[in-house]
Short mmCIF file of C-alpha atoms in Angstrom, two decimals:
data_model
loop_
_atom_site.label_atom_id
_atom_site.label_comp_id
_atom_site.label_asym_id
_atom_site.label_seq_id
_atom_site.Cartn_x
_atom_site.Cartn_y
_atom_site.Cartn_z
CA UNK A 1 -59.90 92.17 29.16
CA UNK A 2 -61.86 88.95 29.64
CA UNK A 3 -64.52 89.53 32.29
CA UNK A 4 -66.95 86.68 31.87
CA UNK A 5 -67.16 82.99 32.63
CA UNK A 6 -65.53 80.55 35.01
CA UNK A 7 -61.73 80.73 35.00
CA UNK A 8 -61.34 77.40 36.80
CA UNK A 9 -58.91 74.94 35.21
CA UNK A 10 -60.67 72.66 32.74
CA UNK A 11 -63.92 74.63 32.63
CA UNK A 12 -64.79 76.10 29.22
CA UNK A 13 -64.64 79.90 29.28
CA UNK A 14 -67.32 81.42 26.99
CA UNK A 15 -65.95 83.98 24.54
CA UNK A 16 -62.42 83.78 25.95
CA UNK A 17 -60.43 83.46 22.71
CA UNK A 18 -62.46 86.17 20.95
CA UNK A 19 -61.97 88.59 23.86
CA UNK A 20 -58.22 88.02 23.83
CA UNK A 21 -58.07 88.33 20.03
CA UNK A 22 -60.02 91.60 20.05
CA UNK A 23 -57.55 93.03 22.58
CA UNK A 24 -54.70 92.80 20.04
CA UNK A 25 -56.76 93.05 16.84
CA UNK A 26 -59.66 95.47 17.58
CA UNK A 27 -61.18 94.90 14.12
CA UNK A 28 -61.62 91.19 14.82
CA UNK A 29 -65.29 90.26 14.57
CA UNK A 30 -66.23 86.90 16.02
CA UNK A 31 -69.60 86.26 14.30
CA UNK A 32 -68.66 84.39 11.13
CA UNK A 33 -69.87 81.09 9.74
CA UNK A 34 -67.66 78.05 10.11
CA UNK A 35 -68.96 76.70 6.81
CA UNK A 36 -70.67 78.20 3.79
CA UNK A 37 -74.42 77.61 3.61
CA UNK A 38 -77.13 78.65 1.09
CA UNK A 39 -77.36 82.06 2.80
CA UNK A 40 -73.66 82.84 2.45
CA UNK A 41 -74.35 86.14 0.66
CA UNK A 42 -75.51 87.69 3.94
CA UNK A 43 -71.80 88.00 4.73
CA UNK A 44 -71.22 90.40 1.86
CA UNK A 45 -67.57 91.14 2.64
CA UNK A 46 -66.40 87.65 1.70
CA UNK A 47 -67.28 88.45 -1.92
CA UNK A 48 -64.73 91.28 -1.91
CA UNK A 49 -61.69 89.01 -1.63
CA UNK A 50 -60.21 86.17 -3.67
CA UNK A 51 -59.68 82.78 -2.03
CA UNK A 52 -58.47 81.80 0.49
CA UNK A 53 -59.59 85.09 2.06
CA UNK A 54 -62.96 85.22 0.32
CA UNK A 55 -65.02 83.86 -2.57
CA UNK A 56 -64.77 86.59 -5.19
CA UNK A 57 -65.79 85.34 -8.68
CA UNK A 58 -66.81 81.96 -7.22
CA UNK A 59 -70.38 82.72 -6.12
CA UNK A 60 -72.10 80.83 -8.94
CA UNK A 61 -70.09 77.64 -8.57
CA UNK A 62 -70.61 77.76 -4.78
CA UNK A 63 -74.37 78.08 -5.34
CA UNK A 64 -74.14 75.04 -7.57
CA UNK A 65 -72.28 73.03 -4.92
CA UNK A 66 -74.66 74.01 -2.12
CA UNK A 67 -77.68 72.72 -4.05
CA UNK A 68 -76.32 69.22 -3.46
CA UNK A 69 -75.40 69.53 0.22
CA UNK A 70 -77.78 69.14 3.15
CA UNK A 71 -76.05 70.16 6.38
CA UNK A 72 -73.72 73.01 7.21
CA UNK A 73 -72.51 72.52 10.78
CA UNK A 74 -70.57 70.29 13.14
CA UNK A 75 -73.55 68.11 13.96
CA UNK A 76 -76.49 68.60 16.29
CA UNK A 77 -74.64 67.82 19.52
CA UNK A 78 -71.70 70.17 18.95
CA UNK A 79 -73.78 72.91 17.32
CA UNK A 80 -76.02 73.07 20.39
CA UNK A 81 -73.09 73.24 22.82
CA UNK A 82 -72.94 76.68 24.45
CA UNK A 83 -69.17 76.68 24.98
CA UNK A 84 -66.64 74.82 22.84
CA UNK A 85 -62.97 74.08 23.45
CA UNK A 86 -61.17 73.44 20.16
CA UNK A 87 -57.71 72.21 19.26
CA UNK A 88 -56.01 72.53 15.88
CA UNK A 89 -53.58 69.68 15.35
CA UNK A 90 -50.48 70.57 13.40
CA UNK A 91 -48.37 67.82 11.88
CA UNK A 92 -45.01 68.79 13.35
CA UNK A 93 -42.38 66.32 14.46
CA UNK A 94 -42.53 68.02 17.86
CA UNK A 95 -45.56 65.82 18.61
CA UNK A 96 -43.50 62.63 18.56
CA UNK A 97 -43.00 60.89 21.92
CA UNK A 98 -44.91 63.56 23.88
CA UNK A 99 -47.71 61.15 24.95
CA UNK A 100 -50.32 63.92 24.67
CA UNK A 101 -53.03 61.80 23.11
CA UNK A 102 -55.28 61.58 26.18
CA UNK A 103 -55.15 65.36 26.75
CA UNK A 104 -55.86 66.08 23.09
CA UNK A 105 -58.93 63.83 23.14
CA UNK A 106 -60.42 65.93 25.96
CA UNK A 107 -61.20 68.79 23.56
CA UNK A 108 -64.72 69.20 22.16
CA UNK A 109 -63.54 69.85 18.61
CA UNK A 110 -60.37 68.27 17.23
CA UNK A 111 -59.31 69.48 13.79
CA UNK A 112 -56.59 67.70 11.83
CA UNK A 113 -54.82 68.89 8.70
CA UNK A 114 -54.41 67.22 5.32
CA UNK A 115 -53.44 63.54 5.42
CA UNK A 116 -51.78 63.41 8.86
CA UNK A 117 -52.52 59.88 10.17
CA UNK A 118 -54.11 58.98 13.50
CA UNK A 119 -53.99 55.19 13.45
CA UNK A 120 -50.77 54.01 15.04
CA UNK A 121 -50.01 57.42 16.57
CA UNK A 122 -52.86 57.67 19.10
CA UNK A 123 -50.51 57.88 22.09
CA UNK A 124 -49.06 61.16 20.80
CA UNK A 125 -51.87 62.71 18.72
CA UNK A 126 -55.09 61.33 20.21
CA UNK A 127 -57.71 59.11 18.64
CA UNK A 128 -60.62 61.48 17.96
CA UNK A 129 -61.18 63.56 14.84
CA UNK A 130 -64.03 66.06 14.53
CA UNK A 131 -62.95 67.42 11.18
CA UNK A 132 -60.12 67.04 8.71
CA UNK A 133 -59.27 70.29 6.94
CA UNK A 134 -57.52 70.05 3.60
CA UNK A 135 -57.06 71.45 0.14
CA UNK A 136 -57.24 69.27 -2.99
CA UNK A 137 -53.53 68.51 -3.25
CA UNK A 138 -53.39 67.50 0.41
CA UNK A 139 -56.51 65.35 0.52
CA UNK A 140 -56.31 61.69 1.48
CA UNK A 141 -56.88 59.67 -1.67
CA UNK A 142 -58.04 56.44 0.00
CA UNK A 143 -61.51 56.71 1.54
CA UNK A 144 -60.79 54.02 4.15
CA UNK A 145 -58.20 56.28 5.78
CA UNK A 146 -60.82 58.86 6.78
CA UNK A 147 -62.00 58.50 10.38
CA UNK A 148 -65.60 57.33 10.64
CA UNK A 149 -67.91 60.11 11.80
CA UNK A 150 -65.45 62.93 11.08
CA UNK A 151 -66.12 65.85 8.74
CA UNK A 152 -64.14 66.52 5.57
CA UNK A 153 -63.52 70.28 5.32
CA UNK A 154 -62.16 71.87 2.15
CA UNK A 155 -60.10 75.04 2.57
CA UNK A 156 -60.22 76.68 -0.85
CA UNK A 157 -57.01 78.48 -1.80
CA UNK A 158 -57.78 79.15 -5.44
CA UNK A 159 -60.63 79.17 -7.93
CA UNK A 160 -59.77 75.69 -9.19
CA UNK A 161 -60.39 74.28 -5.69
CA UNK A 162 -64.11 75.03 -5.91
CA UNK A 163 -64.21 73.28 -9.28
CA UNK A 164 -62.41 70.32 -7.68
CA UNK A 165 -65.04 70.16 -4.92
CA UNK A 166 -67.86 70.32 -7.45
CA UNK A 167 -66.26 67.49 -9.42
CA UNK A 168 -66.28 65.33 -6.26
CA UNK A 169 -69.92 66.08 -5.39
CA UNK A 170 -71.25 65.65 -8.92
CA UNK A 171 -68.74 62.93 -9.88
CA UNK A 172 -67.35 65.06 -12.70
CA UNK A 173 -63.96 64.58 -14.30
CA UNK A 174 -61.44 67.41 -14.38
CA UNK A 175 -58.89 67.31 -17.43
CA UNK A 176 -51.68 78.77 -0.67
CA UNK A 177 -51.22 81.21 4.63
CA UNK A 178 -50.48 77.60 5.67
CA UNK A 179 -53.53 75.49 6.25
CA UNK A 180 -52.76 75.50 9.97
CA UNK A 181 -53.09 79.27 10.20
CA UNK A 182 -56.32 79.17 8.21
CA UNK A 183 -57.65 76.54 10.63
CA UNK A 184 -56.66 78.59 13.68
CA UNK A 185 -58.43 81.64 12.27
CA UNK A 186 -61.56 79.59 11.64
CA UNK A 187 -61.45 78.29 15.20
CA UNK A 188 -61.12 81.79 16.65
CA UNK A 189 -64.35 82.75 14.93
CA UNK A 190 -66.24 79.70 16.17
CA UNK A 191 -64.71 78.41 19.42
CA UNK A 192 -64.60 79.83 22.92
CA UNK A 193 -61.14 78.48 23.66
CA UNK A 194 -58.51 77.53 21.10
CA UNK A 195 -55.41 75.39 21.58
CA UNK A 196 -52.84 74.08 19.13
CA UNK A 197 -50.34 71.22 19.13
CA UNK A 198 -47.70 70.17 16.63
CA UNK A 199 -47.01 73.70 15.34
CA UNK A 200 -43.63 75.34 14.86
CA UNK A 201 -40.54 74.92 12.70
CA UNK A 202 -37.19 74.85 14.51
CA UNK A 203 -34.78 75.79 11.74
CA UNK A 204 -31.83 75.40 14.12
CA UNK A 205 -32.35 71.63 13.89
CA UNK A 206 -32.41 70.98 10.11
CA UNK A 207 -32.14 67.21 10.56
CA UNK A 208 -35.10 66.91 12.96
CA UNK A 209 -38.28 65.33 11.50
CA UNK A 210 -40.59 67.87 9.86
CA UNK A 211 -43.69 65.75 10.53
CA UNK A 212 -44.43 63.21 13.26
CA UNK A 213 -45.35 60.49 10.76
CA UNK A 214 -42.59 60.56 8.12
CA UNK A 215 -38.84 60.96 7.65
CA UNK A 216 -38.74 64.29 5.79
CA UNK A 217 -36.34 66.63 7.60
CA UNK A 218 -36.87 70.18 8.84
CA UNK A 219 -34.60 71.62 6.15
CA UNK A 220 -37.24 70.78 3.52
CA UNK A 221 -39.46 73.66 4.65
CA UNK A 222 -36.88 76.12 3.30
CA UNK A 223 -37.79 74.97 -0.20
CA UNK A 224 -41.43 76.01 0.24
CA UNK A 225 -42.41 78.89 -2.04
CA UNK A 226 -46.12 78.94 -1.15
CA UNK A 227 -45.81 79.94 2.52
CA UNK A 228 -44.22 82.93 4.24
CA UNK A 229 -43.04 80.95 7.27
CA UNK A 230 -41.33 83.82 9.10
CA UNK A 231 -44.35 86.13 8.79
CA UNK A 232 -46.71 83.40 9.95
CA UNK A 233 -44.48 82.61 12.91
CA UNK A 234 -44.61 86.27 13.99
CA UNK A 235 -48.41 86.15 13.86
CA UNK A 236 -48.65 82.91 15.85
CA UNK A 237 -46.15 84.10 18.46
CA UNK A 238 -48.28 87.19 18.94
CA UNK A 239 -51.36 85.03 19.52
CA UNK A 240 -49.55 82.84 22.06
CA UNK A 241 -48.06 85.77 23.97
CA UNK A 242 -51.45 87.49 24.16
CA UNK A 243 -53.12 84.33 25.44
CA UNK A 244 -55.38 84.06 22.39
CA UNK A 245 -54.30 80.46 21.82
CA UNK A 246 -52.57 77.90 24.01
CA UNK A 247 -49.64 75.99 22.50
CA UNK A 248 -49.60 72.56 24.13
CA UNK A 249 -46.31 71.47 22.55
CA UNK A 250 -44.56 74.85 22.92
CA UNK A 251 -43.26 74.74 19.36
CA UNK A 252 -44.38 78.19 18.21
CA UNK A 253 -42.03 80.28 20.33
CA UNK A 254 -40.16 77.73 22.44
CA UNK A 255 -38.85 79.33 25.60
CA UNK A 256 -39.44 82.82 24.21
CA UNK A 257 -43.05 83.17 25.39
#
């Protein structure tokens, strides 16, 4: 049970998401780094699992990458903030015509996934971007499409992804849970309150748009072989029902929560 902090509407509640998560997953441990830094070996358990759940067999290449990086946080202002409200922006068509942009921009940390555009869709998805989480195949190829001042965050799903990142940093040449669930898990370890928007696949409407920014239809998700959609949906529904996360667009469980 959450016993601490101000429960007033709009006021950040310290430790709220972690308390709710621990109630349904007692083994959940909040202290975990948002990003790898040169001292990553202090979290020894991450070396026991292969990516995307850990970094097993990748320690040397990660050391190599970290020799060329200088900062490992969200920036001085956000890192010093005692309570953070975060929102993970899915790319679902459910965002279209909801006019939630202003509300979304009220969050301290706004994380977007892969190449989902902001420009031209601000009314529905907001205008701010704190970080853009991606994996190599989903990365935006044109640098001008990245929002100025936002962070680029790689979510490594396989060993080759670390090699891809090293190739970018050192300008080398090189001859999957969904990213949304990975992002939510990261937020639960680092944010006091966590919300989502644009999540959920309504398979009863196969002709509805899959994403808010393109014409691909919902039926296309059935062809995915990299994601266990039904299992993930069960997990996310559990989080919503337990109050761990707030679903602003109500796409995860519809009227069932």
